[in-house]
CSV table of C-alpha atoms and ligand atoms in Angstrom, one decimal:
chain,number,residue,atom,x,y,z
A,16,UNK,CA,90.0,76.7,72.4
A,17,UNK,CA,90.7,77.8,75.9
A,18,UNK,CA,88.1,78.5,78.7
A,19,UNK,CA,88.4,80.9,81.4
A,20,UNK,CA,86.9,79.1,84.7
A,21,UNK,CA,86.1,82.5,86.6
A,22,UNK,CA,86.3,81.4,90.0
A,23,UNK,CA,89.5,79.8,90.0
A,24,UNK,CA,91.4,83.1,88.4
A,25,UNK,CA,93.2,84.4,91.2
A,26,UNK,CA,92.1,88.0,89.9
A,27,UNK,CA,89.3,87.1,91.2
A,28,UNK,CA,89.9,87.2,94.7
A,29,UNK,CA,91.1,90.9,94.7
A,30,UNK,CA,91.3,93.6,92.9
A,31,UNK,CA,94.6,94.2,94.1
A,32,UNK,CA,95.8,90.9,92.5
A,33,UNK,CA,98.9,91.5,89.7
A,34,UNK,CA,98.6,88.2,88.4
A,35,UNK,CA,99.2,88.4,84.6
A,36,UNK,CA,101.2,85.3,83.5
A,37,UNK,CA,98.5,84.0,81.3
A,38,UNK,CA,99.3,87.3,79.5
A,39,UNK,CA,102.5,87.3,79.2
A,40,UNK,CA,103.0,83.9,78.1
A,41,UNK,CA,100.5,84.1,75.4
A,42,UNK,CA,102.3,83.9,72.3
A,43,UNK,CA,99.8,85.7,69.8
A,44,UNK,CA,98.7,88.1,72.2
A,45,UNK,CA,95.3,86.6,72.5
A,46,UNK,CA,94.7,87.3,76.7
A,47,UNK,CA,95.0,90.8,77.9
A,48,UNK,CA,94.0,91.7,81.8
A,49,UNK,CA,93.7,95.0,81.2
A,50,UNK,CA,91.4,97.6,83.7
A,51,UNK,CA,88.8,94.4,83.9
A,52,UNK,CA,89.3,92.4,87.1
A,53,UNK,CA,89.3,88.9,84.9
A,54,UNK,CA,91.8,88.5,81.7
A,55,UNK,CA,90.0,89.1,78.2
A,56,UNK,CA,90.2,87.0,75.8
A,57,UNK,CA,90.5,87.0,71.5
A,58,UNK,CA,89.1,83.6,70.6
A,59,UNK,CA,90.4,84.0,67.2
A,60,UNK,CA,93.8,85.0,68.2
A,61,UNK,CA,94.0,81.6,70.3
A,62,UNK,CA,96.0,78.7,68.8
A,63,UNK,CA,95.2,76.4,71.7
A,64,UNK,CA,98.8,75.8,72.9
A,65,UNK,CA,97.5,75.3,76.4
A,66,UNK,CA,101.1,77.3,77.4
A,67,UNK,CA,98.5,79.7,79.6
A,68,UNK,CA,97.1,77.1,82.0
A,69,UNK,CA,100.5,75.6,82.1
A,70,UNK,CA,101.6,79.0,83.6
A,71,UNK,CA,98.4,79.8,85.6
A,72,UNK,CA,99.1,79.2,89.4
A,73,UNK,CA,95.3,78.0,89.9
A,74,UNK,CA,94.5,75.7,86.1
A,75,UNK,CA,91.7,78.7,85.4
A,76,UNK,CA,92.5,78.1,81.5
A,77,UNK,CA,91.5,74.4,80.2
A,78,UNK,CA,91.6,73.8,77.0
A,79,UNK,CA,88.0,72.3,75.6
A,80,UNK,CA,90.1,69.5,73.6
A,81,UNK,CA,92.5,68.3,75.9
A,82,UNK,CA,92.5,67.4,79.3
A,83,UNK,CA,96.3,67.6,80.9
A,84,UNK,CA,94.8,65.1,83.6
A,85,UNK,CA,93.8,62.9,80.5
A,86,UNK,CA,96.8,63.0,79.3
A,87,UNK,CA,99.2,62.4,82.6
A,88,UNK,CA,97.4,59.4,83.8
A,89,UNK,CA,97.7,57.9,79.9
A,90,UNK,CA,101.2,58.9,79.6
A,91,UNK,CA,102.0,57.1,83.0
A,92,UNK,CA,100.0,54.1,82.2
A,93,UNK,CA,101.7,53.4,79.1
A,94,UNK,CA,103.6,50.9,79.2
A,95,UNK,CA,107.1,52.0,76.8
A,96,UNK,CA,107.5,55.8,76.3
A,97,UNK,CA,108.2,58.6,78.6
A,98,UNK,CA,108.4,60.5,74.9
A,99,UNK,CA,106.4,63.9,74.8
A,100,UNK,CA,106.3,65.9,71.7
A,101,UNK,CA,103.9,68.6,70.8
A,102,UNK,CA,103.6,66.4,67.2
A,103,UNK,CA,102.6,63.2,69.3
A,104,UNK,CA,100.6,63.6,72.6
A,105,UNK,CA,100.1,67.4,73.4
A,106,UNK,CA,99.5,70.9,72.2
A,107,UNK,CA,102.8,72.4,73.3
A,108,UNK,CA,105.3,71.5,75.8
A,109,UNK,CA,104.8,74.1,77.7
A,110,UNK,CA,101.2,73.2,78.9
A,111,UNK,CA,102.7,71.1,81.1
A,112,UNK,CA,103.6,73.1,84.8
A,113,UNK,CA,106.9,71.9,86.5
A,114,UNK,CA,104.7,70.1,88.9
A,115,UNK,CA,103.3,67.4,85.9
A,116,UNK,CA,106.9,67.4,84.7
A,117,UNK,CA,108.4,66.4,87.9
A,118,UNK,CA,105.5,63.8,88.3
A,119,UNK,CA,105.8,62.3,84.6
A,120,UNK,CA,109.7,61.9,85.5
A,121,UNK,CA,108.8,60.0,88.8
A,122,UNK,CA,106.8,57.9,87.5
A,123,UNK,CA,108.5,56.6,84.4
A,124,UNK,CA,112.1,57.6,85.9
A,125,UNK,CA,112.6,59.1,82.2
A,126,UNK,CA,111.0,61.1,79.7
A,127,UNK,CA,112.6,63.1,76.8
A,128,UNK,CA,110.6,66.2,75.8
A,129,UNK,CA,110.7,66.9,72.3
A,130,UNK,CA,112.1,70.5,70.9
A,131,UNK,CA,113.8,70.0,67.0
A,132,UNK,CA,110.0,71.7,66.0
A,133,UNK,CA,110.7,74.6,68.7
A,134,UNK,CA,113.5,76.6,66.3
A,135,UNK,CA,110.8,76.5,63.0
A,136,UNK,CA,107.5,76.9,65.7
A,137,UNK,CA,105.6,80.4,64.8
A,138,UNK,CA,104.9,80.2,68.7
A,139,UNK,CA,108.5,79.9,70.2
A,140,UNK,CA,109.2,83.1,71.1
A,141,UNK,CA,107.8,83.1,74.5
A,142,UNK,CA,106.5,79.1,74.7
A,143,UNK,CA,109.9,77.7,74.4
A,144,UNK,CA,111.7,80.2,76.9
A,145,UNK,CA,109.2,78.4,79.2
A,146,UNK,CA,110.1,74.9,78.1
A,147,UNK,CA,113.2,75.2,79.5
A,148,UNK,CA,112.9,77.1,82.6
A,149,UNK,CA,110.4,74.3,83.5
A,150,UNK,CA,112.8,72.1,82.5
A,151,UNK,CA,115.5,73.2,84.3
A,152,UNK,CA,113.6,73.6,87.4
A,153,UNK,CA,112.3,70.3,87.3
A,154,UNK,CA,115.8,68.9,86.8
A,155,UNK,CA,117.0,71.4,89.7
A,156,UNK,CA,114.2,69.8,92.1
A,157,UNK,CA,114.6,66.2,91.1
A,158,UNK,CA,118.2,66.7,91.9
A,159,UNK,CA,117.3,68.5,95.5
A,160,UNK,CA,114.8,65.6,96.0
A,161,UNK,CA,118.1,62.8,95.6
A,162,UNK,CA,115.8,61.2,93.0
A,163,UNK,CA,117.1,59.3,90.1
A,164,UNK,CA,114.5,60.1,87.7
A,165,UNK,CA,115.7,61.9,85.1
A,166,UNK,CA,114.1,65.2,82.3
A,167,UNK,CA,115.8,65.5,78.9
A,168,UNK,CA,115.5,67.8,76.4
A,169,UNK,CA,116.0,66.3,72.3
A,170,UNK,CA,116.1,67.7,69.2
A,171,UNK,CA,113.9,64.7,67.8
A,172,UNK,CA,111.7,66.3,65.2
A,173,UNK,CA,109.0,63.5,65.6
A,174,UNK,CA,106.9,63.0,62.8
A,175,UNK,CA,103.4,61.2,63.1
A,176,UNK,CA,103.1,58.6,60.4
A,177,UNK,CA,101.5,60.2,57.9
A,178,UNK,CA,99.9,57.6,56.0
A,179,UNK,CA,98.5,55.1,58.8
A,180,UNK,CA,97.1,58.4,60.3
A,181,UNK,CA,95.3,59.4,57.1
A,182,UNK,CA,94.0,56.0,56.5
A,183,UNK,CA,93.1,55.3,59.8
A,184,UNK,CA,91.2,59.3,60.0
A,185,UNK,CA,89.3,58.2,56.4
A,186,UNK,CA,87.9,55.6,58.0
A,187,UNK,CA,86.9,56.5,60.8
A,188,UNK,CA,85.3,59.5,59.0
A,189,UNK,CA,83.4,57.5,56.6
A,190,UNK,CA,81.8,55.3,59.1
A,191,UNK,CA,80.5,58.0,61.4
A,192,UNK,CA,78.8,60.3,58.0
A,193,UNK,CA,75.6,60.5,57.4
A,194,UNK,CA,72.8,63.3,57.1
A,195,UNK,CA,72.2,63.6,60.7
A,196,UNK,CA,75.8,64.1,61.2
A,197,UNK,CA,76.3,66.2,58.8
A,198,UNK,CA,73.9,68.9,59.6
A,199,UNK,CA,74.6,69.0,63.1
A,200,UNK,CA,78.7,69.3,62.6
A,201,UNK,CA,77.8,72.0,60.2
A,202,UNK,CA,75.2,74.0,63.0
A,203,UNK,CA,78.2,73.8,65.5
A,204,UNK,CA,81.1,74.5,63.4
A,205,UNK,CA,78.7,78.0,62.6
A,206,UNK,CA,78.4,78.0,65.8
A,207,UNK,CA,82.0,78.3,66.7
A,208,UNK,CA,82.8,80.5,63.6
A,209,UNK,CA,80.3,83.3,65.1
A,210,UNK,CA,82.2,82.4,68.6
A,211,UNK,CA,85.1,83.3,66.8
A,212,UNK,CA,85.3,87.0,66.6
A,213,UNK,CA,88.2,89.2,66.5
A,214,UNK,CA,86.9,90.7,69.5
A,215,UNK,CA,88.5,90.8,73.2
A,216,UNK,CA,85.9,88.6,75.0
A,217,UNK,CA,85.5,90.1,78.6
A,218,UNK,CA,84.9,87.9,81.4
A,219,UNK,CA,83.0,88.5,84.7
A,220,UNK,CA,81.6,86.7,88.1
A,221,UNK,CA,78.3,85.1,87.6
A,222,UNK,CA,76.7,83.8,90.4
A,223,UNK,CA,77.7,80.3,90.7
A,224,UNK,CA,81.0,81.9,90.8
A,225,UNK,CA,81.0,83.4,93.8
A,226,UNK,CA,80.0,80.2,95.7
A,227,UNK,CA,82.6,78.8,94.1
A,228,UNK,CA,85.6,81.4,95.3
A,229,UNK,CA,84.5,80.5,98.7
A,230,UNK,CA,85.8,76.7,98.3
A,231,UNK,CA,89.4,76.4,99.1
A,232,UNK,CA,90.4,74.2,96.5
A,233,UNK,CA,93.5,72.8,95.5
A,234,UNK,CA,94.5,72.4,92.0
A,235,UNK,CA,94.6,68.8,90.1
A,236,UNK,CA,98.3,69.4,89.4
A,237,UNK,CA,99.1,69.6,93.1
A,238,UNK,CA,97.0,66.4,94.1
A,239,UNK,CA,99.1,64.5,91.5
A,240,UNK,CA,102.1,66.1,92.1
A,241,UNK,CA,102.2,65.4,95.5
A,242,UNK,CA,100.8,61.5,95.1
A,243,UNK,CA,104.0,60.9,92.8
A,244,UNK,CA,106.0,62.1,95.7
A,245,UNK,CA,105.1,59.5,97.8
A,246,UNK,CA,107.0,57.2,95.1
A,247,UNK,CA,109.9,58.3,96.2
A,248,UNK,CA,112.6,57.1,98.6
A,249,UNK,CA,113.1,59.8,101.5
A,250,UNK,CA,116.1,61.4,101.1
A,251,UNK,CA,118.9,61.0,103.9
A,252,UNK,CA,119.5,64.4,104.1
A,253,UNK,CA,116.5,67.2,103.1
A,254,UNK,CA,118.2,69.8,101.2
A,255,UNK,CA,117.4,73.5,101.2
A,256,UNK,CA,117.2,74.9,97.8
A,257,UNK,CA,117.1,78.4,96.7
A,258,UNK,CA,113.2,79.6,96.6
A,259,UNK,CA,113.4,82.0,93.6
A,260,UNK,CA,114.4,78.6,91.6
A,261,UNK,CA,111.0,77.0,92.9
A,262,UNK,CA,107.8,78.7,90.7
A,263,UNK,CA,105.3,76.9,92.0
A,264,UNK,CA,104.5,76.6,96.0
A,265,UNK,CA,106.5,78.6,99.2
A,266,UNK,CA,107.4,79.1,102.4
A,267,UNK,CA,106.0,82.3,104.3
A,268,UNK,CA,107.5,84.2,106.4
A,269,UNK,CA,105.4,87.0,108.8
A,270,UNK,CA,106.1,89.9,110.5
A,271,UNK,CA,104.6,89.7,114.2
A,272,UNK,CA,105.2,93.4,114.8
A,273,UNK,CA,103.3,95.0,112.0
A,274,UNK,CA,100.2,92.7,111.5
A,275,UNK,CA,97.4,93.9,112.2
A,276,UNK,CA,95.0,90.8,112.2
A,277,UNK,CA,92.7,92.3,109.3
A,278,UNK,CA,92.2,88.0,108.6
A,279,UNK,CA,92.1,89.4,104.7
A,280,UNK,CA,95.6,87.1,103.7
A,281,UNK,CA,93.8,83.7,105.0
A,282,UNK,CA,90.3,84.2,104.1
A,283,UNK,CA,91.6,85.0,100.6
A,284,UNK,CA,94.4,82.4,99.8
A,285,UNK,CA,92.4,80.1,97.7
A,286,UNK,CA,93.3,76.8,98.7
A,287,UNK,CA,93.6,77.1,102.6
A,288,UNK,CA,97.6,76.9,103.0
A,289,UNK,CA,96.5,80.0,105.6
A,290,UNK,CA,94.1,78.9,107.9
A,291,UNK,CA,92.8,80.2,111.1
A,292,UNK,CA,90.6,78.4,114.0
A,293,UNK,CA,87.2,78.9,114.7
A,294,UNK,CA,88.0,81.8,117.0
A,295,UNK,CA,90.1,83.9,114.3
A,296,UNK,CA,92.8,83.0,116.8
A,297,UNK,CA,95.8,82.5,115.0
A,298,UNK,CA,97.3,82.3,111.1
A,299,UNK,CA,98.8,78.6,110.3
A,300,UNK,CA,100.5,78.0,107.7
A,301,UNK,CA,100.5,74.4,105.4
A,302,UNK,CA,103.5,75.0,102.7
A,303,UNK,CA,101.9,71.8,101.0
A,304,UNK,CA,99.1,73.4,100.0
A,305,UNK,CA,100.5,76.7,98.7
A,306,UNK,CA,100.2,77.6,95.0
A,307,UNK,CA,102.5,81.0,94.9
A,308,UNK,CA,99.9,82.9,93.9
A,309,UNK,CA,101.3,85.5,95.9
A,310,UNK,CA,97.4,86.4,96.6
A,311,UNK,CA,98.2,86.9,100.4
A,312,UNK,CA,101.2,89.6,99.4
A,313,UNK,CA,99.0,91.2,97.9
A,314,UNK,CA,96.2,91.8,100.0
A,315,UNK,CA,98.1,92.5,103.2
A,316,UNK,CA,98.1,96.5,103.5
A,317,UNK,CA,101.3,96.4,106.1
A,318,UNK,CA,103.4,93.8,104.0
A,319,UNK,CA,103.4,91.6,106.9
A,320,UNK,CA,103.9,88.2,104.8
A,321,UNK,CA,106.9,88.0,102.8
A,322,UNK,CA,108.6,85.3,101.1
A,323,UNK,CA,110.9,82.8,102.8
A,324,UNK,CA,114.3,83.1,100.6
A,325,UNK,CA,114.6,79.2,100.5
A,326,UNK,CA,112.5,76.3,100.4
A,327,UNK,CA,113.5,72.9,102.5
A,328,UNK,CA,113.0,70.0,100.0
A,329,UNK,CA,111.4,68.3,103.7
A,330,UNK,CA,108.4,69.7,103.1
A,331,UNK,CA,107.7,67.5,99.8
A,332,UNK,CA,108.1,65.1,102.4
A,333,UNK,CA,106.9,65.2,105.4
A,334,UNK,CA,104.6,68.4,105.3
A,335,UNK,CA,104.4,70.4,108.4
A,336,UNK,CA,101.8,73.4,109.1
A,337,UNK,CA,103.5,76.0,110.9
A,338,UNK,CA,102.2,78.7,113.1
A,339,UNK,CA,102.8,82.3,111.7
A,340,UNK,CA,101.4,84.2,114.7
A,341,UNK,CA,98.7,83.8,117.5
A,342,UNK,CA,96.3,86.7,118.2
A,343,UNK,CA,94.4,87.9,121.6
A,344,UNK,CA,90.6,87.2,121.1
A,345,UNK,CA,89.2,90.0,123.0
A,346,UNK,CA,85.5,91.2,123.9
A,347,UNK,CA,85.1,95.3,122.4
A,348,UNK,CA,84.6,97.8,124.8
A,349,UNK,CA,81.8,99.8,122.2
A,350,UNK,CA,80.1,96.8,120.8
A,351,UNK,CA,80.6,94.0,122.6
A,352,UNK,CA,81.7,91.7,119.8
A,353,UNK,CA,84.5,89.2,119.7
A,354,UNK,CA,87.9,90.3,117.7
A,355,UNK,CA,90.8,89.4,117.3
A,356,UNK,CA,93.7,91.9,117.8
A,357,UNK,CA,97.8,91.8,117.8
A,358,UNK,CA,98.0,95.2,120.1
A,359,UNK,CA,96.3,96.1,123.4
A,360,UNK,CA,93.4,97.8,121.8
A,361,UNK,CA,89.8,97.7,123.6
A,362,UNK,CA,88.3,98.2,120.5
A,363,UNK,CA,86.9,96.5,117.5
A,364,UNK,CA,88.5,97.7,113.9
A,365,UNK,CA,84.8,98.1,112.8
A,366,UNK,CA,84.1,100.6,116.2
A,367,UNK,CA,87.8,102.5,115.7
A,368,UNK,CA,86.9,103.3,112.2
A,369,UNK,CA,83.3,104.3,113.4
B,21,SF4,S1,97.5,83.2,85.1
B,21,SF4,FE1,95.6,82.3,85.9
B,21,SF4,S2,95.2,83.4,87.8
B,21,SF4,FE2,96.7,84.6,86.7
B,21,SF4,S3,95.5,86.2,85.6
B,21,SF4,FE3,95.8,84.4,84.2
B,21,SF4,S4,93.9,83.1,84.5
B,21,SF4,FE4,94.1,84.5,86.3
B,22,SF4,S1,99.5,89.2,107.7
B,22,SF4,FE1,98.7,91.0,106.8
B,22,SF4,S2,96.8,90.4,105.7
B,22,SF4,FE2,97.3,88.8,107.2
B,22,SF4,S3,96.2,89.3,109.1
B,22,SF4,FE3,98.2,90.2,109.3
B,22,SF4,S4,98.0,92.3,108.5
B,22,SF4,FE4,96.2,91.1,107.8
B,23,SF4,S1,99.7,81.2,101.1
B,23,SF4,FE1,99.6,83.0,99.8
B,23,SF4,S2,100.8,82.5,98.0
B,23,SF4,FE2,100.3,80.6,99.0
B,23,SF4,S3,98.3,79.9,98.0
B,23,SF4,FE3,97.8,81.1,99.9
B,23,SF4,S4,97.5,83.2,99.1
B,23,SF4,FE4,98.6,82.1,97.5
């Protein structure tokens, strides 16, 4: 089953997120974000593809039976491979984000994904659409980046060996049985039955939560994605590539004349790619750290952030924090308070409202 991690849903941040690719991509209709701030969730309907967190900018929805980590650092470590095939080593191919595909491909310079089960799979009809964008997107990048690592896709059909598998599982099984066993597995498998309703399972903030939401944390697909990078050669020449084709970080652009320093777009973005001094001073900018989770968008009442129309490759690279705008810190005539402010105003927000 899947898990909703609260805190790291970008929902919620703001109710004026529109985040919904969980929902979307679910291919039995089993996550709804509906008038609740957090998705809701039909256990039952839930076939554990893991094609949600593949999709979610921020890994809120890990599966309780498979760790995508787990399974990156095994895939790299083996030693022949680079084969991946939702009958072999994961749920579906689509739990894997562009960001682990681009990684796996570094790292063993080839891997083949498997899709001759995708035409006869109940759950193609929006997991395998997503196969191949992520392919193709992976392959566009790889290409940008001069790299020679290489993504195919291959009608295989892989079929586990069936009776080594059920030997080897009828073993195992007989010397792990006994009472003990028994009754326990058969407490917890009630256990999850009950779980198991047919019912949309709402999902709210508890407290540890909100602790939580004030980390900036970066998510584990990032970390590795950007330790594979440093594999790779530098390229002569840093391309620029076309940022609608990139799903999964940005460049910013900001509008000097219409923000008003509210500080809501950086004291929201969840992992700190906008970042502000001490003072409230300024808004920086880290493109290495953004998840396009188009949070900041969303929050900023004067569109002032919009997206850059193309991404240079350099930043995979060499990462540079850039400066989107540097405010006046100014003493307010009513209260006497510090603020910061883009105009000539003399007073605070708090006092002009007041
Ligand atoms: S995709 Fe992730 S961040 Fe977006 S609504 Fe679903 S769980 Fe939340
Ligand atoms: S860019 Fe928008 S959200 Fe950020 S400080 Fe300026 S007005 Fe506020
Ligand atoms: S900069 Fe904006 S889009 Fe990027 S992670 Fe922060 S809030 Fe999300």
């Amino acid at each position: 089953m899947i898990k909703l991690e609260s805190s790291r849903c970008i929902r919620s941040l703001t109710k004026e997120s529109g985040c919904n690719k969980c929902e979307v991509i679910c291919p039995t209709n089993a996550i709804v974000v509906g008038s609740n701030p957090l998705p809701s969730i039909d256990f039952s309907a839930c076939v554990a593809c893991g094609a949600c967190d593949g999709v979610c900018p921020n890994e809120a929805l890990p599966l309780d039976n498979f760790s995508v980590v787990d399974f990156f650092f095994d895939f790299v470590k083996e030693s022949n491979g680079g084969f991946i095939s939702c009958k072999k080593n994961v749920p579906c191919i689509a739990a894997l984000s562009v960001e682990y595909l681009i990684s796996m491909a570094i790292l063993k310079k080839r891997v083949i994904l498997d899709i001759g089960h995708c035409k006869t799979c109940e759950i193609a009809s929006t997991c395998y659409p997503q196969i191949v964008k992520n392919y193709e997107e992976a392959e566009y990048l790889l290409e940008a980046m001069q790299s020679d690592a290489e993504i195919k896709l291959h009608k295989v059909a892989y079929k586990p060996l069936e009776n080594t598998k059920k030997d080897a599982n009828r073993r195992e099984f007989l010397q792990f049985v006994n009472l003990d066993t028994v009754i326990k597995t058969s407490r917890e498998f009630e256990k999850e039955v009950k779980k198991a309703t047919d019912e949309l399972v709402a999902h709210t903030l508890e407290k540890s939560d909100i602790s939580l939401l004030r980390q900036k944390r970066i998510p584990q697909k990032r970390k590795i994605f950007f330790t594979a990078i440093k594999r790779v050669k530098k390229p002569a020449v840093y391309h620029v590539v076309d940022a609608t084709e990139v799903s999964f970080t940005s460049q910013k652009l900001l509008d000097k004349k219409s923000c008003t320093a509210c500080q809501m777009c950086y004291r929201l973005c969840p992992t700190g790619a906008l970042s502000s001094d001490i003072k409230n001073s300024k808004i920086d900018f880290d493109p290495f750290l953004c998840i396009k989770c188009n949070t900041c968008h969303d929050v900023c009442e004067v569109d002032a952030i919009t997206l850059s129309p193309s991404y240079n490759i350099k930043e995979f690279f060499e990462p540079t924090v850039q400066n989107l705008i540097s405010f006046k810190v100014l003493r307010c005539d009513e209260c006497g308070m510090l603020f910061s402010t883009n105009s000539d105003d003399k007073l605070c927000n708090r006092c002009k409202i007041t």
